[in-house]
PDB file of C-alpha atoms in Angstrom:
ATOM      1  CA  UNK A  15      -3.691  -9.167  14.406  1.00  0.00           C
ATOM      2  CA  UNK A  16      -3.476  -6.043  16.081  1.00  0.00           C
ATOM      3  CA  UNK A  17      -6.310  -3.242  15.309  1.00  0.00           C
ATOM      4  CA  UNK A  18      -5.348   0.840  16.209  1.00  0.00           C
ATOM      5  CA  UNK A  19      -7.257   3.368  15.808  1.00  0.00           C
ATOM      6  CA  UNK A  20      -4.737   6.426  14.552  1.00  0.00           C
ATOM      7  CA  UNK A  21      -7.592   8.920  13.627  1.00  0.00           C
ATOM      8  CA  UNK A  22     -11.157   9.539  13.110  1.00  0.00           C
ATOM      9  CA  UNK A  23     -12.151   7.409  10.765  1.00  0.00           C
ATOM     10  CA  UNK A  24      -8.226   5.638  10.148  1.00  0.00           C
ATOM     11  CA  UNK A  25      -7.649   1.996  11.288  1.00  0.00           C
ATOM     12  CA  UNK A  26      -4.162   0.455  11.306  1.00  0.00           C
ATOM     13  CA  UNK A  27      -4.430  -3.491  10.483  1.00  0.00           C
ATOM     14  CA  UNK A  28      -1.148  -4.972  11.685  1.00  0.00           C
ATOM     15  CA  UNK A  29      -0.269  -8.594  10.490  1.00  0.00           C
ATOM     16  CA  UNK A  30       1.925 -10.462  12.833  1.00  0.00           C
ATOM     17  CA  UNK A  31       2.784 -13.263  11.186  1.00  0.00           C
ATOM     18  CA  UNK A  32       5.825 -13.553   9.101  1.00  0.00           C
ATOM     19  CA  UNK A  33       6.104  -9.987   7.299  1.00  0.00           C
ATOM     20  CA  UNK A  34       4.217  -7.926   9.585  1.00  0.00           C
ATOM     21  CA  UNK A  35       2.570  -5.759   7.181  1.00  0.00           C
ATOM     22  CA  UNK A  36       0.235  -2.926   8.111  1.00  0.00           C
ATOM     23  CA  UNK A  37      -2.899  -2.076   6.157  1.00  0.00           C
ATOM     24  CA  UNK A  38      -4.795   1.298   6.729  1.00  0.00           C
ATOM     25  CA  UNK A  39      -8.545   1.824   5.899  1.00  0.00           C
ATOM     26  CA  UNK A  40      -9.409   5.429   5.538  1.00  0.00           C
ATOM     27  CA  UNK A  41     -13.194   6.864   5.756  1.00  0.00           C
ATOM     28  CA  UNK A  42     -12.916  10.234   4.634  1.00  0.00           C
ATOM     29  CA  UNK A  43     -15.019  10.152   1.514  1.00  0.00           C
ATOM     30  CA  UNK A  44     -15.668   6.434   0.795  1.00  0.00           C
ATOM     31  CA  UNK A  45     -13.945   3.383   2.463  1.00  0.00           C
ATOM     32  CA  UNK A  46     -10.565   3.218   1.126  1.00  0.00           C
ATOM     33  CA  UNK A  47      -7.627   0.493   2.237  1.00  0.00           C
ATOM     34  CA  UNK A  48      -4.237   1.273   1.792  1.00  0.00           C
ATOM     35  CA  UNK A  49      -2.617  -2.113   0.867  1.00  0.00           C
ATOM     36  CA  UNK A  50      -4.040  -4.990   1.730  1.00  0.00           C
ATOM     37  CA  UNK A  51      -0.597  -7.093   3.123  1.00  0.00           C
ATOM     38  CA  UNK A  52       0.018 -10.347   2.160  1.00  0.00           C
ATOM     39  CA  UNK A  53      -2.708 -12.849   0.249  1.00  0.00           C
ATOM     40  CA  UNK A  54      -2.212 -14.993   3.975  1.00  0.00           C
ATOM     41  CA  UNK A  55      -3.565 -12.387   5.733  1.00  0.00           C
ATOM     42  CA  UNK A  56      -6.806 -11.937   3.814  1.00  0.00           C
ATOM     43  CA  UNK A  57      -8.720 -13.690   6.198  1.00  0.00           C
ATOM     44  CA  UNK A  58      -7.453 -12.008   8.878  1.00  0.00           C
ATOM     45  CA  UNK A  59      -7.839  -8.501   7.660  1.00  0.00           C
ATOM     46  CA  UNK A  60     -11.472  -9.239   6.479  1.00  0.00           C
ATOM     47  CA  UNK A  61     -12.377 -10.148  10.163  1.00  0.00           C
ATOM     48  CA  UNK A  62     -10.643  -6.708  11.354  1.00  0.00           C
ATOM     49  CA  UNK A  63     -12.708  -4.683   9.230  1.00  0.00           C
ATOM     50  CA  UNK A  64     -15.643  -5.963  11.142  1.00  0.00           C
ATOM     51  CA  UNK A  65     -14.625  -5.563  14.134  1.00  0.00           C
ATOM     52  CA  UNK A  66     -14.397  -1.876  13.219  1.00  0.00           C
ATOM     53  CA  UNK A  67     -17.971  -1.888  11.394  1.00  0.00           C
ATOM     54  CA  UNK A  68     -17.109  -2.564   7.691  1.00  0.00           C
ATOM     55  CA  UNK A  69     -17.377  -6.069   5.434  1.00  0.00           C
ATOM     56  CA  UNK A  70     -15.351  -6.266   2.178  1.00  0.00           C
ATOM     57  CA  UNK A  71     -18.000  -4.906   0.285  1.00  0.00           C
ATOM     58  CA  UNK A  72     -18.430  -2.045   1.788  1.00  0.00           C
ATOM     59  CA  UNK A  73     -14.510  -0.982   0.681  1.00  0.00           C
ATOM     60  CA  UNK A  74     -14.873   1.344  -2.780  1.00  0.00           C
ATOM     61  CA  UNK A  75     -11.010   1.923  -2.920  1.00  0.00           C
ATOM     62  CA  UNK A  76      -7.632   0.098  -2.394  1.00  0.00           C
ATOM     63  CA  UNK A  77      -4.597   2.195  -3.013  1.00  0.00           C
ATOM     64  CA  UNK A  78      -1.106  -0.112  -3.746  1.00  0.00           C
ATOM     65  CA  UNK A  79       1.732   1.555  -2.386  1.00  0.00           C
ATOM     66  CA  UNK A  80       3.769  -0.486  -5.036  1.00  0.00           C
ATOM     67  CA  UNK A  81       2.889  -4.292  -6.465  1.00  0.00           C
ATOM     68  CA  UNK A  82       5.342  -6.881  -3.938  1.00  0.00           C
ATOM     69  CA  UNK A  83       3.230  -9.375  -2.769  1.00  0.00           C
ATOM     70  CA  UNK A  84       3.004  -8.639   0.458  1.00  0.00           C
ATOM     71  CA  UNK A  85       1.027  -5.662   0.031  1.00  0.00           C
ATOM     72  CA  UNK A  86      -1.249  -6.624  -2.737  1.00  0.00           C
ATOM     73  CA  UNK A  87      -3.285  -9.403  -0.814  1.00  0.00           C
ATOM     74  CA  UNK A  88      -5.844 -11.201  -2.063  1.00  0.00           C
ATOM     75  CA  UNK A  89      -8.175  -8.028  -4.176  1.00  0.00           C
ATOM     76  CA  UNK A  90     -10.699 -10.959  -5.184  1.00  0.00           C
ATOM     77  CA  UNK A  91     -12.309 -10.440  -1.959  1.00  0.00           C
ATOM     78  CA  UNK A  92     -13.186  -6.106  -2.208  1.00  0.00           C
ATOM     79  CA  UNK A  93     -15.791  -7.319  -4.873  1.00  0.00           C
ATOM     80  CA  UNK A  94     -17.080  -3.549  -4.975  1.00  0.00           C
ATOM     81  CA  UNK A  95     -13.425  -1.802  -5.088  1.00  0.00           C
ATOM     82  CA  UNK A  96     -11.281  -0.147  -7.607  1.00  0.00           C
ATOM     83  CA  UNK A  97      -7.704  -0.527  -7.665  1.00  0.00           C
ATOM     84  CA  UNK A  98      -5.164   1.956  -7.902  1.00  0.00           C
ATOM     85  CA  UNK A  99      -1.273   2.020  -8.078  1.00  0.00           C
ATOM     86  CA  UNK A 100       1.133   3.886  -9.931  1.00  0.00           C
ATOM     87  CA  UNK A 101       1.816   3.961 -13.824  1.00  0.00           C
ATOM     88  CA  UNK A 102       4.631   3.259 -13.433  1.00  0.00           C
ATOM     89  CA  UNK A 103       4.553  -0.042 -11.319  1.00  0.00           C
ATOM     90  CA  UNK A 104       1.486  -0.828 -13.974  1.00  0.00           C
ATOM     91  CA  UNK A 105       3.908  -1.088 -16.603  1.00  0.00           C
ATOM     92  CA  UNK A 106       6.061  -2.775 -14.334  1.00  0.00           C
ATOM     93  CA  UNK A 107       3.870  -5.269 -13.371  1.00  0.00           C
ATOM     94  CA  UNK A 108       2.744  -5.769 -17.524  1.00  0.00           C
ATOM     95  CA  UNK A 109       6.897  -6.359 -18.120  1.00  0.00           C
ATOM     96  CA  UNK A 110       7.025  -8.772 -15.340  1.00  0.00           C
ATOM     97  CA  UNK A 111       9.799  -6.919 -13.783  1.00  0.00           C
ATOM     98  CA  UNK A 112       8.180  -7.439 -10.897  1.00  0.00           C
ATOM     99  CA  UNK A 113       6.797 -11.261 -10.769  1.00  0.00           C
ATOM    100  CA  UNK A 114      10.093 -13.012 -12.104  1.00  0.00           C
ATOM    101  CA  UNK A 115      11.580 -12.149  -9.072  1.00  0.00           C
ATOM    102  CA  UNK A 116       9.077 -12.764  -6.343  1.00  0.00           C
ATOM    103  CA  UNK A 117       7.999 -16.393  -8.386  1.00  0.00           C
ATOM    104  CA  UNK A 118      11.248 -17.558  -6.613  1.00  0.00           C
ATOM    105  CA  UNK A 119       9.248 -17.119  -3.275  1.00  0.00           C
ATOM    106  CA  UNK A 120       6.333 -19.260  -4.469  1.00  0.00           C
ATOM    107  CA  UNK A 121       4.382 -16.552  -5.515  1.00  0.00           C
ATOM    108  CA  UNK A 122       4.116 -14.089  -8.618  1.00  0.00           C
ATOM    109  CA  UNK A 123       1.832 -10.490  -7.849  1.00  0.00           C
ATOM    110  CA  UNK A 124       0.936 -10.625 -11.526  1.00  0.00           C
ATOM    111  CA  UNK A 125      -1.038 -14.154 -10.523  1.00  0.00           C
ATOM    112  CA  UNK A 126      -2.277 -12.448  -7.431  1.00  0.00           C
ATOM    113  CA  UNK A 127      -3.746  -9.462 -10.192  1.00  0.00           C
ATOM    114  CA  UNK A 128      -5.311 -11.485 -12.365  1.00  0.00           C
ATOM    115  CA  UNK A 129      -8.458 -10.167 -13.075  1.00  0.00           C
ATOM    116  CA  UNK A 130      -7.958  -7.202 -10.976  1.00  0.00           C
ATOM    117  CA  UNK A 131      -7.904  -3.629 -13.345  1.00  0.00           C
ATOM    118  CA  UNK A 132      -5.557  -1.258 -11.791  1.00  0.00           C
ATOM    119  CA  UNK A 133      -6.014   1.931 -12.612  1.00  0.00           C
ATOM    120  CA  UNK A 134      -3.214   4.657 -12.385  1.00  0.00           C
ATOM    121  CA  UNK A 135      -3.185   6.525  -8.918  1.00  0.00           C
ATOM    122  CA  UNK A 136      -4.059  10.116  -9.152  1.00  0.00           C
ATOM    123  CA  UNK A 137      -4.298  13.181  -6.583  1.00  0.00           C
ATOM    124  CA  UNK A 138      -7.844  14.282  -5.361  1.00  0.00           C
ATOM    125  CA  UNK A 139      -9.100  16.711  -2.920  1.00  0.00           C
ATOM    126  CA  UNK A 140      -8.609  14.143   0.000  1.00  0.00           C
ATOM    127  CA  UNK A 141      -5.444  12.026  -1.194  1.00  0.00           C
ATOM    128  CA  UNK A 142      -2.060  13.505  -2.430  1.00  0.00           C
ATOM    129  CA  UNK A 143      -0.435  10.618  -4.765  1.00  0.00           C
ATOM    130  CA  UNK A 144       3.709  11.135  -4.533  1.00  0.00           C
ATOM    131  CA  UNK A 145       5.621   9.452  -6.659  1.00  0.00           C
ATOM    132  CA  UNK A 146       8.580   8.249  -4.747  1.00  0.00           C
ATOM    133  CA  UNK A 147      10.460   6.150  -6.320  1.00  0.00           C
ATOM    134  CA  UNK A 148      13.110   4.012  -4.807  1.00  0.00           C
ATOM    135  CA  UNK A 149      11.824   0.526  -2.816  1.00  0.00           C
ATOM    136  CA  UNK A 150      10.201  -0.394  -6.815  1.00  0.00           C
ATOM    137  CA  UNK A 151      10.508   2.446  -9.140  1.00  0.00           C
ATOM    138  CA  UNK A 152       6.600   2.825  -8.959  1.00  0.00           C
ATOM    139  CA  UNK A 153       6.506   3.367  -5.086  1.00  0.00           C
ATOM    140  CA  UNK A 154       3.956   5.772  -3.928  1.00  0.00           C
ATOM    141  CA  UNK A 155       3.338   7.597  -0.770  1.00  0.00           C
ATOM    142  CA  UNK A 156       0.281   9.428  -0.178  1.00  0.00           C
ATOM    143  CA  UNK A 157      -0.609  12.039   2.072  1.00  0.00           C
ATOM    144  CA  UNK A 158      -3.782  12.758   3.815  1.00  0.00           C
ATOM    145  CA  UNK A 159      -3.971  15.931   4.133  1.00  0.00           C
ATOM    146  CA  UNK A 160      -6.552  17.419   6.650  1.00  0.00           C
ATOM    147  CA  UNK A 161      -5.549  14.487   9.096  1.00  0.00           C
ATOM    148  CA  UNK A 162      -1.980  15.148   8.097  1.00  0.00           C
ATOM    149  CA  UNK A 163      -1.555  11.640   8.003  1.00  0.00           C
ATOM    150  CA  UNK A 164       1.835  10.185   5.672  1.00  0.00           C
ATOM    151  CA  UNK A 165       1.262   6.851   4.433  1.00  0.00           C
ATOM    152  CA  UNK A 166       4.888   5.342   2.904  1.00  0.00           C
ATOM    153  CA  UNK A 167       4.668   1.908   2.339  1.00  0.00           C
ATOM    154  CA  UNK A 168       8.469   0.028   1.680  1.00  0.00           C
ATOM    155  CA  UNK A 169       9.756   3.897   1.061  1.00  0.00           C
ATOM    156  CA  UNK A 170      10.119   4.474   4.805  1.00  0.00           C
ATOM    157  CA  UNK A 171       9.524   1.758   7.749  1.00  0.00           C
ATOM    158  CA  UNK A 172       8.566   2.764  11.105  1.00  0.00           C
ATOM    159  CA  UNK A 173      11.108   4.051  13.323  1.00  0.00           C
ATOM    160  CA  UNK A 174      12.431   6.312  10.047  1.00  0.00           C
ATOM    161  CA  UNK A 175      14.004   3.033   8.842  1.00  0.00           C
ATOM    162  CA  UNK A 176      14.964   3.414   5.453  1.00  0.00           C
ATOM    163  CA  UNK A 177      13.120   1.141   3.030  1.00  0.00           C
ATOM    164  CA  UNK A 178      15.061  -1.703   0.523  1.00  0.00           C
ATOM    165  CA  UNK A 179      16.112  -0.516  -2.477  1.00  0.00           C
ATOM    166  CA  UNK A 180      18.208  -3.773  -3.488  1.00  0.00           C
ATOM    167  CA  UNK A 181      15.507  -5.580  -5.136  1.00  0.00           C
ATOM    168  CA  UNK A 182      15.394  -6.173  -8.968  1.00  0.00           C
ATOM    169  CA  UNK A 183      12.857  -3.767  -9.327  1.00  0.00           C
ATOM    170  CA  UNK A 184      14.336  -0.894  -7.397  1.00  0.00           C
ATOM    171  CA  UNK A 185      15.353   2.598  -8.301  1.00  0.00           C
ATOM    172  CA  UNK A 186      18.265   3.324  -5.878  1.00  0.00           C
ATOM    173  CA  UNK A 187      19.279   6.270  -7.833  1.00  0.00           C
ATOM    174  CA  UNK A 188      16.497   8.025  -7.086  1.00  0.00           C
ATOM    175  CA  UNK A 189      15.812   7.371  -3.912  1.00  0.00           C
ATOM    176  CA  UNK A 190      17.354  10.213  -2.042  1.00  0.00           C
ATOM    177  CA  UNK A 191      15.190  12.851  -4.223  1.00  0.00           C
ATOM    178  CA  UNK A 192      11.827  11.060  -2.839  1.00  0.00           C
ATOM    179  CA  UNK A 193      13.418  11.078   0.619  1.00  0.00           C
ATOM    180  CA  UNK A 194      13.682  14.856   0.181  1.00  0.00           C
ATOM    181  CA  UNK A 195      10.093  15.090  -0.970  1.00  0.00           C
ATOM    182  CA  UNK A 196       9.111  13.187   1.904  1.00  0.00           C
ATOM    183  CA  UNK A 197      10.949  15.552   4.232  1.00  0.00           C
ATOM    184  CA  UNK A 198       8.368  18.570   2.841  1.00  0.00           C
ATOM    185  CA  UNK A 199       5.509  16.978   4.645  1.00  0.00           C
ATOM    186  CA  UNK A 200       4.762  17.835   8.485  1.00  0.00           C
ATOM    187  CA  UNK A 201       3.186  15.132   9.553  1.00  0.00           C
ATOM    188  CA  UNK A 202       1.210  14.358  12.631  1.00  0.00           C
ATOM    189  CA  UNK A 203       1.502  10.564  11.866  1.00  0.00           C
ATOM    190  CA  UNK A 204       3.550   8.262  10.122  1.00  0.00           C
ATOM    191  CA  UNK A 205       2.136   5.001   8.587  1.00  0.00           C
ATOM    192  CA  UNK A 206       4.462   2.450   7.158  1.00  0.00           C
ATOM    193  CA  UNK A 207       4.116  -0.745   5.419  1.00  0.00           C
ATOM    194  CA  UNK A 208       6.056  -2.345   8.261  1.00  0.00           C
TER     195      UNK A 208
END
Protein backbone atom coordinates (compact mmCIF):
# COMPACT_ATOMS: atom_id res chain seq x y z
CA UNK A 1 0.00 0.00 0.00
CA UNK A 2 1.14 3.27 -0.78
CA UNK A 3 0.30 6.28 1.81
CA UNK A 4 0.44 10.29 0.30
CA UNK A 5 -0.10 12.96 1.96
CA UNK A 6 -2.11 15.47 -0.68
CA UNK A 7 -3.05 18.16 1.99
CA UNK A 8 -3.22 19.15 5.50
CA UNK A 9 -5.08 16.86 7.03
CA UNK A 10 -5.89 14.54 3.44
CA UNK A 11 -4.28 11.04 3.11
CA UNK A 12 -4.45 9.09 -0.15
CA UNK A 13 -4.62 5.13 0.65
CA UNK A 14 -3.61 3.43 -2.59
CA UNK A 15 -4.34 -0.41 -2.89
CA UNK A 16 -2.02 -2.20 -5.17
CA UNK A 17 -3.31 -5.29 -5.49
CA UNK A 18 -5.68 -6.25 -8.17
CA UNK A 19 -8.02 -3.02 -8.58
CA UNK A 20 -5.87 -0.45 -7.26
CA UNK A 21 -8.36 1.56 -5.54
CA UNK A 22 -7.60 4.77 -3.68
CA UNK A 23 -9.27 5.74 -0.42
CA UNK A 24 -8.99 9.37 1.01
CA UNK A 25 -9.44 10.25 4.75
CA UNK A 26 -10.24 13.85 5.26
CA UNK A 27 -9.79 15.77 8.80
CA UNK A 28 -11.43 18.90 8.32
CA UNK A 29 -14.23 18.66 10.83
CA UNK A 30 -14.29 14.99 11.97
CA UNK A 31 -12.40 12.00 10.37
CA UNK A 32 -14.09 11.22 7.25
CA UNK A 33 -12.94 8.33 4.50
CA UNK A 34 -13.90 8.60 1.14
CA UNK A 35 -14.49 4.94 0.04
CA UNK A 36 -13.03 2.41 1.63
CA UNK A 37 -11.76 0.10 -1.72
CA UNK A 38 -12.28 -3.31 -1.84
CA UNK A 39 -13.45 -5.68 1.38
CA UNK A 40 -9.52 -7.34 0.61
CA UNK A 41 -8.03 -4.37 1.42
CA UNK A 42 -9.60 -3.77 4.82
CA UNK A 43 -6.76 -4.93 6.57
CA UNK A 44 -4.54 -3.07 4.77
CA UNK A 45 -6.22 0.26 4.94
CA UNK A 46 -6.83 -0.16 8.76
CA UNK A 47 -2.97 -0.44 9.24
CA UNK A 48 -2.53 2.88 7.00
CA UNK A 49 -4.68 4.85 9.10
CA UNK A 50 -2.25 4.22 11.87
CA UNK A 51 0.50 4.90 10.41
CA UNK A 52 -0.99 8.36 9.91
CA UNK A 53 -2.35 8.56 13.68
CA UNK A 54 -5.98 7.28 13.42
CA UNK A 55 -7.63 3.56 14.37
CA UNK A 56 -11.04 2.66 12.84
CA UNK A 57 -12.78 4.08 15.56
CA UNK A 58 -11.69 7.15 15.47
CA UNK A 59 -13.41 7.54 11.65
CA UNK A 60 -17.12 9.40 12.23
CA UNK A 61 -17.81 9.45 8.38
CA UNK A 62 -17.42 7.30 5.18
CA UNK A 63 -18.71 8.89 2.05
CA UNK A 64 -19.50 6.08 -1.04
CA UNK A 65 -18.76 7.54 -4.20
CA UNK A 66 -21.29 4.92 -5.62
CA UNK A 67 -22.01 1.09 -4.14
CA UNK A 68 -19.43 -1.42 -6.62
CA UNK A 69 -17.65 -3.44 -4.43
CA UNK A 70 -14.57 -2.24 -4.73
CA UNK A 71 -15.20 0.87 -3.05
CA UNK A 72 -17.50 -0.16 -0.33
CA UNK A 73 -14.94 -2.37 1.71
CA UNK A 74 -15.59 -3.98 4.60
CA UNK A 75 -17.86 -0.85 6.84
CA UNK A 76 -18.10 -3.55 9.78
CA UNK A 77 -14.83 -2.39 10.87
CA UNK A 78 -15.63 1.94 11.30
CA UNK A 79 -17.74 0.72 14.36
CA UNK A 80 -18.26 4.57 15.23
CA UNK A 81 -19.08 5.81 11.46
CA UNK A 82 -22.06 6.81 9.52
CA UNK A 83 -22.49 5.98 6.04
CA UNK A 84 -23.40 8.06 3.31
CA UNK A 85 -24.05 7.60 -0.51
CA UNK A 86 -26.44 8.88 -2.82
CA UNK A 87 -30.35 8.33 -2.97
CA UNK A 88 -30.20 7.34 -5.72
CA UNK A 89 -27.62 4.39 -5.57
CA UNK A 90 -29.73 3.65 -2.11
CA UNK A 91 -32.56 2.72 -4.10
CA UNK A 92 -30.34 1.10 -6.35
CA UNK A 93 -28.75 -0.93 -4.05
CA UNK A 94 -32.61 -1.85 -2.32
CA UNK A 95 -33.61 -3.04 -6.26
CA UNK A 96 -30.53 -5.05 -6.51
CA UNK A 97 -29.62 -3.37 -9.66
CA UNK A 98 -26.51 -3.28 -8.40
CA UNK A 99 -25.64 -6.84 -6.64
CA UNK A 100 -27.08 -9.16 -9.51
CA UNK A 101 -24.41 -8.09 -11.49
CA UNK A 102 -21.34 -8.00 -9.33
CA UNK A 103 -22.66 -11.71 -7.60
CA UNK A 104 -21.14 -13.02 -10.91
CA UNK A 105 -17.69 -11.88 -9.45
CA UNK A 106 -18.18 -13.77 -6.18
CA UNK A 107 -19.39 -11.01 -4.41
CA UNK A 108 -22.78 -8.98 -3.99
CA UNK A 109 -22.29 -5.05 -2.24
CA UNK A 110 -25.77 -5.57 -0.84
CA UNK A 111 -24.02 -8.65 1.35
CA UNK A 112 -21.09 -6.39 1.96
CA UNK A 113 -24.08 -3.65 3.46
CA UNK A 114 -25.72 -5.73 5.52
CA UNK A 115 -26.24 -4.14 8.57
CA UNK A 116 -24.69 -1.00 7.47
CA UNK A 117 -27.56 2.18 7.36
CA UNK A 118 -26.68 4.42 4.58
CA UNK A 119 -27.92 7.50 4.79
CA UNK A 120 -28.44 9.85 1.71
CA UNK A 121 -25.33 12.16 1.00
CA UNK A 122 -26.00 15.77 1.50
CA UNK A 123 -23.92 19.16 1.06
CA UNK A 124 -22.46 20.86 4.26
CA UNK A 125 -20.29 23.74 4.90
CA UNK A 126 -17.09 21.55 4.29
CA UNK A 127 -18.32 18.91 1.57
CA UNK A 128 -20.16 19.76 -1.75
CA UNK A 129 -22.21 16.40 -2.72
CA UNK A 130 -22.56 16.41 -6.89
CA UNK A 131 -24.62 14.22 -8.30
CA UNK A 132 -22.91 12.93 -11.34
CA UNK A 133 -24.36 10.41 -12.75
CA UNK A 134 -22.87 8.18 -15.33
CA UNK A 135 -20.23 5.19 -13.96
CA UNK A 136 -23.82 3.94 -11.72
CA UNK A 137 -26.57 6.38 -12.01
CA UNK A 138 -25.98 7.27 -8.23
CA UNK A 139 -22.25 8.35 -8.72
CA UNK A 140 -21.18 11.19 -6.63
CA UNK A 141 -18.28 13.50 -6.66
CA UNK A 142 -17.61 15.77 -3.93
CA UNK A 143 -15.70 18.75 -3.64
CA UNK A 144 -13.72 20.10 -0.84
CA UNK A 145 -13.87 23.29 -1.04
CA UNK A 146 -11.31 25.42 1.00
CA UNK A 147 -8.59 22.75 -0.01
CA UNK A 148 -10.10 22.81 -3.46
CA UNK A 149 -9.71 19.29 -3.48
CA UNK A 150 -12.18 17.11 -6.34
CA UNK A 151 -12.82 13.74 -5.25
CA UNK A 152 -14.52 11.59 -8.44
CA UNK A 153 -14.53 8.16 -7.78
CA UNK A 154 -15.34 5.74 -11.22
CA UNK A 155 -16.70 9.29 -12.82
CA UNK A 156 -13.15 10.33 -13.76
CA UNK A 157 -9.78 8.14 -13.28
CA UNK A 158 -6.53 9.71 -12.91
CA UNK A 159 -4.85 10.95 -15.86
CA UNK A 160 -8.57 12.56 -16.95
CA UNK A 161 -9.44 8.97 -17.98
CA UNK A 162 -12.94 8.76 -18.50
CA UNK A 163 -14.75 6.43 -16.11
CA UNK A 164 -17.01 3.04 -17.37
CA UNK A 165 -20.26 3.67 -18.12
CA UNK A 166 -21.00 0.06 -19.69
CA UNK A 167 -22.02 -1.59 -16.61
CA UNK A 168 -25.68 -2.69 -15.91
CA UNK A 169 -26.09 -0.05 -13.62
CA UNK A 170 -24.81 2.85 -15.65
CA UNK A 171 -26.35 6.03 -16.91
CA UNK A 172 -24.44 6.70 -20.19
CA UNK A 173 -26.92 9.20 -21.24
CA UNK A 174 -26.12 11.38 -18.79
CA UNK A 175 -22.83 11.26 -18.48
CA UNK A 176 -21.61 14.11 -20.56
CA UNK A 177 -23.89 16.68 -18.42
CA UNK A 178 -21.86 15.53 -15.10
CA UNK A 179 -18.66 15.82 -17.15
CA UNK A 180 -19.70 19.44 -17.76
CA UNK A 181 -20.43 19.97 -14.09
CA UNK A 182 -17.20 18.62 -13.31
CA UNK A 183 -15.50 21.03 -15.70
CA UNK A 184 -17.02 24.13 -13.29
CA UNK A 185 -14.66 23.18 -10.55
CA UNK A 186 -10.93 24.64 -10.44
CA UNK A 187 -9.29 22.33 -8.74
CA UNK A 188 -5.91 22.24 -7.13
CA UNK A 189 -6.12 18.37 -6.91
CA UNK A 190 -7.73 15.61 -8.43
CA UNK A 191 -8.57 12.38 -6.48
CA UNK A 192 -9.86 9.38 -8.29
CA UNK A 193 -11.04 6.05 -7.37
CA UNK A 194 -8.24 4.62 -9.49
Amino acid sequence: MKIEKIARGVWKFTEWSGLSSNVYLVDIDVPTLIDLGAKEFSRTLARGLKEVGYTTADIKKVIFTHLHFDHIGDPSMFKNAEFFASQREIDDLKNDRIGSFFALFGTNPSALLKGIELKPAKSNSRFTIIDTPGHTGGSICIWVREKRLLFTGDTLFSNNILGRTDLPNSAPNEYEDSLKKLARFKYKVLCPGH
